mmCIF file of C-alpha atoms in Angstrom:
data_model
loop_
_atom_site.group_PDB
_atom_site.id
_atom_site.type_symbol
_atom_site.label_atom_id
_atom_site.label_comp_id
_atom_site.label_asym_id
_atom_site.label_seq_id
_atom_site.Cartn_x
_atom_site.Cartn_y
_atom_site.Cartn_z
ATOM 1 C CA MET A 1 120.932 59.069 36.202
ATOM 2 C CA THR A 2 118.238 61.390 37.475
ATOM 3 C CA SER A 3 118.269 65.100 38.316
ATOM 4 C CA PHE A 4 115.887 64.549 41.230
ATOM 5 C CA HIS A 5 117.060 65.381 44.760
ATOM 6 C CA LEU A 6 116.011 64.291 48.267
ATOM 7 C CA ASP A 7 117.667 67.226 50.031
ATOM 8 C CA GLY A 8 117.355 67.017 53.816
ATOM 9 C CA LEU A 9 114.966 64.047 53.843
ATOM 10 C CA ARG A 10 115.618 61.904 56.935
ATOM 11 C CA ILE A 11 115.433 58.229 56.001
ATOM 12 C CA GLY A 12 115.798 55.230 58.291
ATOM 13 C CA VAL A 13 116.711 52.105 56.298
ATOM 14 C CA VAL A 14 115.768 49.038 58.354
ATOM 15 C CA ARG A 15 116.801 45.455 57.681
ATOM 16 C CA TRP A 16 117.191 42.300 59.761
ATOM 17 C CA GLY A 17 120.666 40.788 59.693
ATOM 18 C CA ARG A 18 124.224 42.066 59.732
ATOM 19 C CA LEU A 19 125.325 44.863 57.457
ATOM 20 C CA SER A 20 128.421 42.917 56.416
ATOM 21 C CA HIS A 21 126.086 40.402 54.725
ATOM 22 C CA MET A 22 124.016 43.021 52.871
ATOM 23 C CA ARG A 23 125.846 44.845 50.073
ATOM 24 C CA ASN A 24 122.477 45.467 48.412
ATOM 25 C CA VAL A 25 121.363 47.494 51.446
ATOM 26 C CA SER A 26 124.584 49.521 51.400
ATOM 27 C CA THR A 27 124.018 50.270 47.723
ATOM 28 C CA LEU A 28 120.490 51.534 48.425
ATOM 29 C CA ALA A 29 121.589 53.673 51.368
ATOM 30 C CA ASN A 30 124.488 55.188 49.445
ATOM 31 C CA ALA A 31 122.193 56.095 46.547
ATOM 32 C CA LEU A 32 119.698 57.822 48.840
ATOM 33 C CA SER A 33 122.545 59.739 50.460
ATOM 34 C CA ARG A 34 124.004 60.681 47.079
ATOM 35 C CA TYR A 35 120.766 62.484 46.246
ATOM 36 C CA GLY A 36 120.765 64.521 49.433
ATOM 37 C CA ALA A 37 118.937 62.391 52.016
ATOM 38 C CA GLN A 38 120.189 62.041 55.594
ATOM 39 C CA VAL A 39 120.360 58.256 55.877
ATOM 40 C CA THR A 40 120.722 55.951 58.858
ATOM 41 C CA VAL A 41 120.916 52.182 58.350
ATOM 42 C CA ILE A 42 119.445 50.219 61.258
ATOM 43 C CA THR A 43 120.206 46.500 61.357
ATOM 44 C CA MET A 44 118.687 44.062 63.837
ATOM 45 C CA GLU A 45 121.910 42.144 64.374
ATOM 46 C CA GLY A 46 125.479 43.244 64.988
ATOM 47 C CA THR A 47 126.965 46.229 66.774
ATOM 48 C CA ASP A 48 130.562 45.804 65.730
ATOM 49 C CA GLY A 49 132.529 45.622 62.517
ATOM 50 C CA SER A 50 133.059 48.025 59.647
ATOM 51 C CA ALA A 51 130.378 50.023 57.885
ATOM 52 C CA SER A 52 130.687 47.469 55.076
ATOM 53 C CA GLY A 53 130.438 49.568 51.953
ATOM 54 C CA LEU A 54 128.593 52.602 53.333
ATOM 55 C CA VAL A 55 129.790 56.063 52.344
ATOM 56 C CA PRO A 56 130.892 58.273 55.291
ATOM 57 C CA ALA A 57 127.687 60.345 55.175
ATOM 58 C CA VAL A 58 125.527 57.301 55.982
ATOM 59 C CA LYS A 59 125.192 56.340 59.643
ATOM 60 C CA TRP A 60 124.822 52.756 60.848
ATOM 61 C CA VAL A 61 123.315 51.379 64.050
ATOM 62 C CA GLY A 62 123.157 47.688 65.022
ATOM 63 C CA LEU A 63 120.473 46.663 67.543
ATOM 64 C CA ASP A 64 122.241 43.438 68.624
ATOM 65 C CA CYS A 65 119.236 41.098 68.450
ATOM 66 C CA ASP A 66 120.657 37.700 67.522
ATOM 67 C CA ARG A 67 117.959 35.099 66.815
ATOM 68 C CA LYS A 68 120.346 32.214 67.460
ATOM 69 C CA LYS A 69 121.315 33.487 70.903
ATOM 70 C CA MET A 70 117.981 34.955 72.000
ATOM 71 C CA GLY A 71 115.525 32.670 70.212
ATOM 72 C CA PRO A 72 113.158 33.937 67.484
ATOM 73 C CA LEU A 73 110.317 35.159 69.717
ATOM 74 C CA ARG A 74 112.496 37.079 72.157
ATOM 75 C CA ALA A 75 114.722 38.405 69.377
ATOM 76 C CA HIS A 76 111.780 39.784 67.365
ATOM 77 C CA SER A 77 110.073 41.343 70.377
ATOM 78 C CA THR A 78 113.329 42.887 71.631
ATOM 79 C CA ALA A 79 114.125 44.149 68.150
ATOM 80 C CA GLY A 80 110.659 45.711 67.931
ATOM 81 C CA TRP A 81 111.180 47.634 71.200
ATOM 82 C CA ARG A 82 114.689 48.777 70.277
ATOM 83 C CA LEU A 83 113.637 49.733 66.758
ATOM 84 C CA ALA A 84 110.713 51.744 68.156
ATOM 85 C CA ARG A 85 113.114 53.753 70.301
ATOM 86 C CA MET A 86 115.464 54.299 67.377
ATOM 87 C CA LEU A 87 112.744 55.448 64.997
ATOM 88 C CA ARG A 88 111.169 57.711 67.620
ATOM 89 C CA ALA A 89 114.517 59.312 68.500
ATOM 90 C CA GLY A 90 115.490 59.750 64.849
ATOM 91 C CA ASN A 91 112.174 61.372 63.910
ATOM 92 C CA TYR A 92 112.596 60.072 60.363
ATOM 93 C CA ASP A 93 110.537 61.419 57.491
ATOM 94 C CA LEU A 94 110.548 58.007 55.819
ATOM 95 C CA ALA A 95 111.091 54.451 57.013
ATOM 96 C CA TYR A 96 112.620 52.210 54.332
ATOM 97 C CA VAL A 97 111.976 48.573 55.286
ATOM 98 C CA VAL A 98 113.910 45.842 53.471
ATOM 99 C CA ASP A 99 112.668 42.223 53.139
ATOM 100 C CA SER A 100 109.935 40.253 54.876
ATOM 101 C CA TRP A 101 112.235 39.081 57.693
ATOM 102 C CA THR A 102 112.259 42.684 58.973
ATOM 103 C CA LEU A 103 108.468 43.040 59.055
ATOM 104 C CA PRO A 104 107.767 41.444 62.501
ATOM 105 C CA ALA A 105 110.051 43.905 64.297
ATOM 106 C CA PHE A 106 108.845 46.857 62.229
ATOM 107 C CA SER A 107 105.203 45.939 62.869
ATOM 108 C CA ILE A 108 105.863 45.937 66.625
ATOM 109 C CA ALA A 109 107.623 49.295 66.348
ATOM 110 C CA ARG A 110 104.640 50.830 64.529
ATOM 111 C CA VAL A 111 102.317 49.684 67.307
ATOM 112 C CA LEU A 112 104.595 51.195 69.954
ATOM 113 C CA VAL A 113 105.148 54.507 68.133
ATOM 114 C CA PRO A 114 101.801 55.904 66.900
ATOM 115 C CA THR A 115 103.504 58.697 64.934
ATOM 116 C CA LEU A 116 105.057 56.055 62.656
ATOM 117 C CA ARG A 117 101.601 55.090 61.456
ATOM 118 C CA ARG A 118 101.106 58.619 60.157
ATOM 119 C CA LYS A 119 104.361 58.719 58.192
ATOM 120 C CA PRO A 120 105.044 57.227 54.747
ATOM 121 C CA TRP A 121 107.152 54.118 54.430
ATOM 122 C CA VAL A 122 108.627 51.904 51.733
ATOM 123 C CA TYR A 123 108.663 48.117 51.544
ATOM 124 C CA HIS A 124 111.499 46.754 49.388
ATOM 125 C CA THR A 125 112.095 43.032 48.990
ATOM 126 C CA PHE A 126 115.032 41.132 47.504
ATOM 127 C CA ASP A 127 113.499 37.765 48.437
ATOM 128 C CA TRP A 128 110.634 35.661 47.145
ATOM 129 C CA MET A 129 108.658 33.381 49.452
ATOM 130 C CA ASP A 130 107.054 30.183 48.239
ATOM 131 C CA PRO A 131 103.291 30.605 48.843
ATOM 132 C CA GLY A 132 102.494 28.841 52.118
ATOM 133 C CA SER A 133 106.138 28.341 53.121
ATOM 134 C CA HIS A 134 106.253 31.081 55.776
ATOM 135 C CA PRO A 135 102.629 31.846 56.735
ATOM 136 C CA ILE A 136 103.333 34.581 59.293
ATOM 137 C CA HIS A 137 105.802 36.450 57.110
ATOM 138 C CA GLU A 138 103.521 35.974 54.125
ATOM 139 C CA ARG A 139 100.600 37.603 55.950
ATOM 140 C CA LEU A 140 102.815 40.435 57.116
ATOM 141 C CA GLU A 141 104.147 40.938 53.597
ATOM 142 C CA ARG A 142 100.656 41.018 52.121
ATOM 143 C CA LYS A 143 99.690 43.657 54.690
ATOM 144 C CA ALA A 144 102.908 45.572 54.011
ATOM 145 C CA CYS A 145 102.313 45.617 50.258
ATOM 146 C CA HIS A 146 98.861 47.127 50.793
ATOM 147 C CA GLY A 147 99.927 49.465 53.601
ATOM 148 C CA ALA A 148 103.255 50.841 52.412
ATOM 149 C CA GLY A 149 103.273 53.966 50.288
ATOM 150 C CA LEU A 150 105.711 52.345 47.872
ATOM 151 C CA VAL A 151 106.602 48.707 47.112
ATOM 152 C CA VAL A 152 109.865 47.818 45.356
ATOM 153 C CA ASN A 153 110.973 44.515 43.836
ATOM 154 C CA VAL A 154 114.106 43.405 42.018
ATOM 155 C CA ASP A 155 112.706 42.360 38.634
ATOM 156 C CA ARG A 156 109.557 42.577 36.546
ATOM 157 C CA SER A 157 108.597 38.903 36.800
ATOM 158 C CA ARG A 158 108.673 38.951 40.604
ATOM 159 C CA ALA A 159 106.840 42.264 40.641
ATOM 160 C CA ARG A 160 104.076 40.864 38.396
ATOM 161 C CA MET A 161 103.783 37.765 40.570
ATOM 162 C CA MET A 162 103.609 39.872 43.730
ATOM 163 C CA GLN A 163 100.932 42.075 42.169
ATOM 164 C CA ALA A 164 98.819 39.046 41.224
ATOM 165 C CA PHE A 165 99.419 37.073 44.413
ATOM 166 C CA TYR A 166 98.588 39.945 46.776
ATOM 167 C CA GLY A 167 95.973 41.635 44.589
ATOM 168 C CA LEU A 168 97.826 44.940 44.303
ATOM 169 C CA LYS A 169 96.313 47.776 42.279
ATOM 170 C CA SER A 170 99.645 48.818 40.802
ATOM 171 C CA LEU A 171 102.856 47.084 39.842
ATOM 172 C CA PRO A 172 105.692 47.407 42.393
ATOM 173 C CA VAL A 173 108.566 49.597 41.258
ATOM 174 C CA VAL A 174 111.300 47.486 39.676
ATOM 175 C CA LEU A 175 114.903 48.107 40.780
ATOM 176 C CA PRO A 176 117.449 45.414 39.798
ATOM 177 C CA ASN A 177 119.835 44.096 42.418
ATOM 178 C CA TYR A 178 123.004 45.521 40.867
ATOM 179 C CA LEU A 179 126.143 46.986 42.343
ATOM 180 C CA SER A 180 126.913 50.666 41.937
ATOM 181 C CA LEU A 181 129.345 52.005 39.362
ATOM 182 C CA ALA A 182 131.067 53.569 42.348
ATOM 183 C CA GLU A 183 131.775 50.138 43.861
ATOM 184 C CA SER A 184 135.507 49.734 44.344
ATOM 185 C CA VAL A 185 136.558 46.636 42.409
ATOM 186 C CA PRO A 186 140.079 45.541 43.361
ATOM 187 C CA PRO A 187 142.584 44.953 40.569
ATOM 188 C CA ARG A 188 143.483 41.391 39.678
ATOM 189 C CA ASP A 189 146.028 40.239 42.279
ATOM 190 C CA GLU A 190 148.356 37.627 40.777
ATOM 191 C CA THR A 191 149.841 36.730 44.159
ATOM 192 C CA LEU A 192 146.370 36.079 45.561
ATOM 193 C CA ARG A 193 145.420 34.176 42.407
ATOM 194 C CA LYS A 194 148.335 31.769 42.817
ATOM 195 C CA ALA A 195 147.445 31.255 46.479
ATOM 196 C CA LEU A 196 143.862 30.312 45.563
ATOM 197 C CA PHE A 197 144.905 27.489 43.248
ATOM 198 C CA PRO A 198 145.001 24.042 44.869
ATOM 199 C CA GLU A 199 148.643 23.038 45.347
ATOM 200 C CA ALA A 200 148.729 20.347 42.666
ATOM 201 C CA ARG A 201 147.517 22.580 39.835
ATOM 202 C CA ASN A 202 149.762 24.143 37.208
ATOM 203 C CA LYS A 203 149.274 27.773 38.190
ATOM 204 C CA ALA A 204 150.907 29.179 35.064
ATOM 205 C CA ASP A 205 148.293 28.054 32.550
ATOM 206 C CA GLY A 206 145.502 27.073 34.931
ATOM 207 C CA ILE A 207 141.947 28.404 34.812
ATOM 208 C CA LEU A 208 140.450 29.404 38.134
ATOM 209 C CA LEU A 209 136.698 28.851 38.544
ATOM 210 C CA CYS A 210 134.929 30.682 41.341
ATOM 211 C CA TYR A 211 131.796 29.476 43.087
ATOM 212 C CA PRO A 212 131.308 32.230 45.700
ATOM 213 C CA THR A 213 128.790 30.612 48.013
ATOM 214 C CA VAL A 214 129.009 28.337 51.039
ATOM 215 C CA ALA A 215 128.514 24.670 50.136
ATOM 216 C CA ALA A 216 124.831 23.783 50.483
ATOM 217 C CA THR A 217 122.313 21.358 49.038
ATOM 218 C CA SER A 218 120.220 24.206 47.621
ATOM 219 C CA ARG A 219 123.290 25.611 45.834
ATOM 220 C CA LEU A 220 124.116 22.209 44.278
ATOM 221 C CA THR A 221 127.785 22.259 45.240
ATOM 222 C CA MET A 222 127.963 18.472 45.033
ATOM 223 C CA GLU A 223 126.713 18.487 41.446
ATOM 224 C CA LEU A 224 129.304 21.105 40.477
ATOM 225 C CA ILE A 225 132.070 18.986 42.003
ATOM 226 C CA SER A 226 130.711 15.913 40.214
ATOM 227 C CA SER A 227 131.088 17.715 36.880
ATOM 228 C CA LEU A 228 134.826 18.345 37.302
ATOM 229 C CA PRO A 229 136.173 15.024 35.944
ATOM 230 C CA CYS A 230 134.745 16.008 32.530
ATOM 231 C CA VAL A 231 135.736 19.705 32.688
ATOM 232 C CA ASP A 232 138.866 21.054 30.977
ATOM 233 C CA ASP A 233 141.787 19.671 33.011
ATOM 234 C CA ARG A 234 143.318 23.132 33.353
ATOM 235 C CA ALA A 235 140.373 24.242 35.495
ATOM 236 C CA ALA A 236 140.518 24.380 39.296
ATOM 237 C CA LEU A 237 137.579 25.281 41.532
ATOM 238 C CA LEU A 238 137.564 27.795 44.362
ATOM 239 C CA THR A 239 134.523 27.545 46.618
ATOM 240 C CA PHE A 240 133.566 27.944 50.271
ATOM 241 C CA ALA A 241 132.565 25.532 53.015
ATOM 242 C CA VAL A 242 132.050 25.349 56.752
ATOM 243 C CA ASP A 243 132.427 22.304 58.993
ATOM 244 C CA SER A 244 128.994 20.874 58.272
ATOM 245 C CA GLU A 245 127.846 17.433 57.186
ATOM 246 C CA TYR A 246 127.282 18.677 53.654
ATOM 247 C CA GLY A 247 130.671 20.390 53.579
ATOM 248 C CA ARG A 248 132.363 17.181 54.692
ATOM 249 C CA ALA A 249 130.365 15.201 52.117
ATOM 250 C CA CYS A 250 131.610 17.537 49.380
ATOM 251 C CA ARG A 251 135.194 16.912 50.439
ATOM 252 C CA ARG A 252 134.589 13.161 50.396
ATOM 253 C CA LYS A 253 133.087 13.455 46.909
ATOM 254 C CA CYS A 254 136.284 15.159 45.719
ATOM 255 C CA ASP A 255 138.291 12.198 47.009
ATOM 256 C CA GLU A 256 135.915 9.655 45.441
ATOM 257 C CA LEU A 257 136.134 11.339 42.034
ATOM 258 C CA GLY A 258 139.873 11.935 42.194
ATOM 259 C CA VAL A 259 139.554 15.719 41.870
ATOM 260 C CA ARG A 260 140.709 16.746 45.332
ATOM 261 C CA HIS A 261 143.792 18.344 43.758
ATOM 262 C CA ARG A 262 141.487 20.574 41.675
ATOM 263 C CA VAL A 263 139.312 21.998 44.469
ATOM 264 C CA LEU A 264 140.076 24.542 47.182
ATOM 265 C CA PHE A 265 137.497 24.845 49.964
ATOM 266 C CA HIS A 266 137.964 28.233 51.611
ATOM 267 C CA GLU A 267 136.390 29.445 54.820
ATOM 268 C CA PRO A 268 133.811 32.276 54.450
ATOM 269 C CA VAL A 269 135.327 35.754 54.137
ATOM 270 C CA SER A 270 134.227 39.389 54.270
ATOM 271 C CA TYR A 271 132.620 40.942 51.209
ATOM 272 C CA ALA A 272 135.714 43.017 50.427
ATOM 273 C CA ARG A 273 137.909 39.923 50.569
ATOM 274 C CA LEU A 274 135.404 37.949 48.503
ATOM 275 C CA MET A 275 135.437 40.588 45.780
ATOM 276 C CA ALA A 276 139.241 40.465 45.634
ATOM 277 C CA MET A 277 139.087 36.677 45.311
ATOM 278 C CA VAL A 278 136.456 36.784 42.576
ATOM 279 C CA ALA A 279 138.453 39.408 40.670
ATOM 280 C CA ALA A 280 141.413 37.013 40.664
ATOM 281 C CA CYS A 281 139.397 34.255 38.934
ATOM 282 C CA ASP A 282 138.674 33.526 35.272
ATOM 283 C CA ALA A 283 135.108 32.198 35.259
ATOM 284 C CA GLY A 284 132.347 31.270 37.681
ATOM 285 C CA ALA A 285 129.020 29.574 38.240
ATOM 286 C CA ILE A 286 125.663 30.561 39.772
ATOM 287 C CA PHE A 287 123.391 27.635 40.606
ATOM 288 C CA HIS A 288 120.145 27.215 42.554
ATOM 289 C CA ASP A 289 118.026 24.100 42.946
ATOM 290 C CA GLN A 290 114.839 25.413 41.331
ATOM 291 C CA ARG A 291 113.090 22.100 42.053
ATOM 292 C CA VAL A 292 112.663 22.957 45.738
ATOM 293 C CA SER A 293 111.619 26.617 45.648
ATOM 294 C CA SER A 294 109.824 29.063 43.377
ATOM 295 C CA GLY A 295 112.216 31.654 44.792
ATOM 296 C CA TYR A 296 115.107 29.726 43.272
ATOM 297 C CA PHE A 297 113.154 29.357 40.028
ATOM 298 C CA MET A 298 112.742 33.148 39.877
ATOM 299 C CA CYS A 299 116.309 33.690 41.043
ATOM 300 C CA ASN A 300 117.854 37.139 40.912
ATOM 301 C CA PRO A 301 121.175 36.552 42.692
ATOM 302 C CA ASP A 302 123.523 39.298 43.791
ATOM 303 C CA ARG A 303 126.362 37.038 42.631
ATOM 304 C CA LEU A 304 125.430 37.973 39.053
ATOM 305 C CA SER A 305 126.186 41.619 39.768
ATOM 306 C CA LEU A 306 129.374 40.647 41.603
ATOM 307 C CA PHE A 307 130.578 38.680 38.573
ATOM 308 C CA ALA A 308 129.574 41.464 36.196
ATOM 309 C CA ALA A 309 131.424 44.117 38.209
ATOM 310 C CA CYS A 310 134.562 41.950 38.288
ATOM 311 C CA GLY A 311 134.322 40.984 34.612
ATOM 312 C CA ILE A 312 133.807 37.272 35.274
ATOM 313 C CA PRO A 313 131.887 35.165 32.699
ATOM 314 C CA PHE A 314 129.828 32.371 34.229
ATOM 315 C CA VAL A 315 127.538 29.395 33.820
ATOM 316 C CA GLY A 316 124.090 29.847 35.382
ATOM 317 C CA THR A 317 120.866 27.984 36.111
ATOM 318 C CA ASP A 318 118.588 27.472 33.115
ATOM 319 C CA VAL A 319 115.618 29.413 34.479
ATOM 320 C CA PRO A 320 113.923 32.325 32.657
ATOM 321 C CA ASN A 321 115.276 35.249 34.712
ATOM 322 C CA MET A 322 118.843 33.993 34.528
ATOM 323 C CA GLU A 323 118.720 32.930 30.885
ATOM 324 C CA SER A 324 117.281 36.255 29.763
ATOM 325 C CA LEU A 325 120.194 38.176 31.308
ATOM 326 C CA VAL A 326 122.924 35.702 30.386
ATOM 327 C CA TYR A 327 122.006 35.394 26.715
ATOM 328 C CA ARG A 328 120.828 38.971 26.172
ATOM 329 C CA HIS A 329 124.166 40.317 27.380
ATOM 330 C CA GLY A 330 126.474 37.440 26.434
ATOM 331 C CA LEU A 331 127.600 36.752 29.998
ATOM 332 C CA GLY A 332 128.154 33.017 29.476
ATOM 333 C CA PHE A 333 125.894 29.959 29.216
ATOM 334 C CA CYS A 334 123.076 28.307 31.174
ATOM 335 C CA CYS A 335 122.417 24.645 31.939
ATOM 336 C CA ASN A 336 120.520 22.262 34.190
ATOM 337 C CA PRO A 337 122.524 22.535 37.445
ATOM 338 C CA ALA A 338 121.184 19.225 38.756
ATOM 339 C CA ASP A 339 122.944 17.366 35.918
ATOM 340 C CA PRO A 340 126.766 17.161 36.226
ATOM 341 C CA ALA A 341 127.049 16.272 32.518
ATOM 342 C CA ALA A 342 125.159 19.438 31.557
ATOM 343 C CA ILE A 343 127.355 21.494 33.883
ATOM 344 C CA SER A 344 130.589 20.133 32.418
ATOM 345 C CA SER A 345 129.317 20.736 28.877
ATOM 346 C CA ALA A 346 128.405 24.355 29.624
ATOM 347 C CA LEU A 347 131.702 25.025 31.417
ATOM 348 C CA ASN A 348 133.713 23.526 28.581
ATOM 349 C CA ARG A 349 131.855 25.689 26.037
ATOM 350 C CA LEU A 350 132.690 28.764 28.112
ATOM 351 C CA LEU A 351 136.338 27.848 28.732
ATOM 352 C CA ALA A 352 136.910 26.823 25.110
ATOM 353 C CA GLY A 353 135.736 30.238 23.939
ATOM 354 C CA GLU A 354 132.595 29.238 22.071
ATOM 355 C CA GLY A 355 131.236 32.419 20.472
ATOM 356 C CA MET A 356 133.903 34.548 22.140
ATOM 357 C CA SER A 357 137.297 33.797 23.654
ATOM 358 C CA LEU A 358 137.368 33.626 27.425
ATOM 359 C CA GLU A 359 139.669 36.649 27.674
ATOM 360 C CA ARG A 360 137.490 38.695 25.333
ATOM 361 C CA ARG A 361 134.360 37.644 27.209
ATOM 362 C CA LYS A 362 135.869 38.874 30.479
ATOM 363 C CA LEU A 363 136.234 42.330 28.964
ATOM 364 C CA HIS A 364 132.751 42.076 27.463
ATOM 365 C CA VAL A 365 131.149 41.209 30.820
ATOM 366 C CA ARG A 366 132.770 44.221 32.475
ATOM 367 C CA GLU A 367 131.611 46.419 29.580
ATOM 368 C CA CYS A 368 128.059 45.159 30.131
ATOM 369 C CA PHE A 369 128.326 46.143 33.779
ATOM 370 C CA GLU A 370 129.479 49.635 32.880
ATOM 371 C CA LYS A 371 126.747 50.119 30.248
ATOM 372 C CA GLU A 372 123.682 48.322 31.626
ATOM 373 C CA LEU A 373 124.164 46.059 34.655
ATOM 374 C CA HIS A 374 124.854 48.686 37.304
ATOM 375 C CA PHE A 375 122.587 50.312 39.864
ATOM 376 C CA GLU A 376 122.609 53.858 38.531
ATOM 377 C CA ARG A 377 121.345 52.738 35.131
ATOM 378 C CA HIS A 378 118.013 51.748 36.735
ATOM 379 C CA GLU A 379 117.627 54.053 39.738
ATOM 380 C CA GLY A 380 115.629 56.871 38.095
ATOM 381 C CA PRO A 381 112.033 55.543 38.413
ATOM 382 C CA TRP A 382 112.756 54.387 41.969
ATOM 383 C CA LEU A 383 114.006 57.808 43.076
ATOM 384 C CA GLU A 384 111.114 59.577 41.366
ATOM 385 C CA SER A 385 108.648 57.284 43.166
ATOM 386 C CA ILE A 386 110.246 58.078 46.522
ATOM 387 C CA GLY A 387 110.017 61.770 45.738
ATOM 388 C CA GLN A 388 106.334 61.478 44.867
ATOM 389 C CA LEU A 389 105.700 59.559 48.077
ATOM 390 C CA VAL A 390 107.237 62.149 50.391
ATOM 391 C CA ARG A 391 105.568 65.035 48.538
ATOM 392 C CA GLN A 392 102.072 63.629 49.095
#
């Protein structure tokens, strides 16, 4: 924790997307407000719904620019105009821009509002783009990293890569993507837990595995399902799927392997509901297909913080960022997520209590969250950098 304060500073936090999908943005906004700033979160999409994790002191405005309905070009241009009006009317001392997908609209707003170009701003990214994968956003991000008064990234490896790739004089500030200690984690709900088990499972001694992501090729859901025949028979899998070709293929795979009775495909839910579901589980998994993206290779998923907050041990992808956290803190095991045999081996080691019983590891994971893997543990240098920026 830091003793620094941002008393009275007016900050506009800007991010494309819907607030309900962005707990990391809520965590940032709440922290800025906690240290005295007057914070407004401006999202490009959505005008309805709850404040999704924001404390009462933080305002939220949705600009209702849906790329699917309006088309990318019209959505970005409309968002730029609406954002310009919002930033002009708010007369913010600091614009806090999150992720490269927000940069087109913010760049338009800066052209339309000359006073914005004379005020400091922050660029904070949770994403990593493969070089050459998104040329326009990549150029805008390079410009943003050189033009913003402060650049923030989620871990040291990404920050070093960004510094080298864009030729930055200084290393971006590192702020891990962790939930706050103040995050309300629901208690384990036994009624909900029983409802999440597939009907054919023995719910009394069963083990509930959670894979809290929508079925997708890049998340290797099929490979996880393919591992189940060799995973402890007590284990059942809770995951999420929509009516897509891949989702239907995953259901067919369950039938082919004879594990349909061990898998529950749930429709996507709100973050609050998701957290309650995760808290009712016993173990989880976090997989990315690192073969298709350097972003997946340098993964820093918010699911790790979700599991840590809920005290859920897990099996993760065997990439450096993930392995360093998993093995340093004893959160579980890592494996090659493209290999069902490796997945089943890692899950069985976790469920069998290798190194630590599953019940003890649950408590240990939550203890790690409380000691090290929470937002406040790492916020000090970030807040000090913001203070230095606005004092210049």
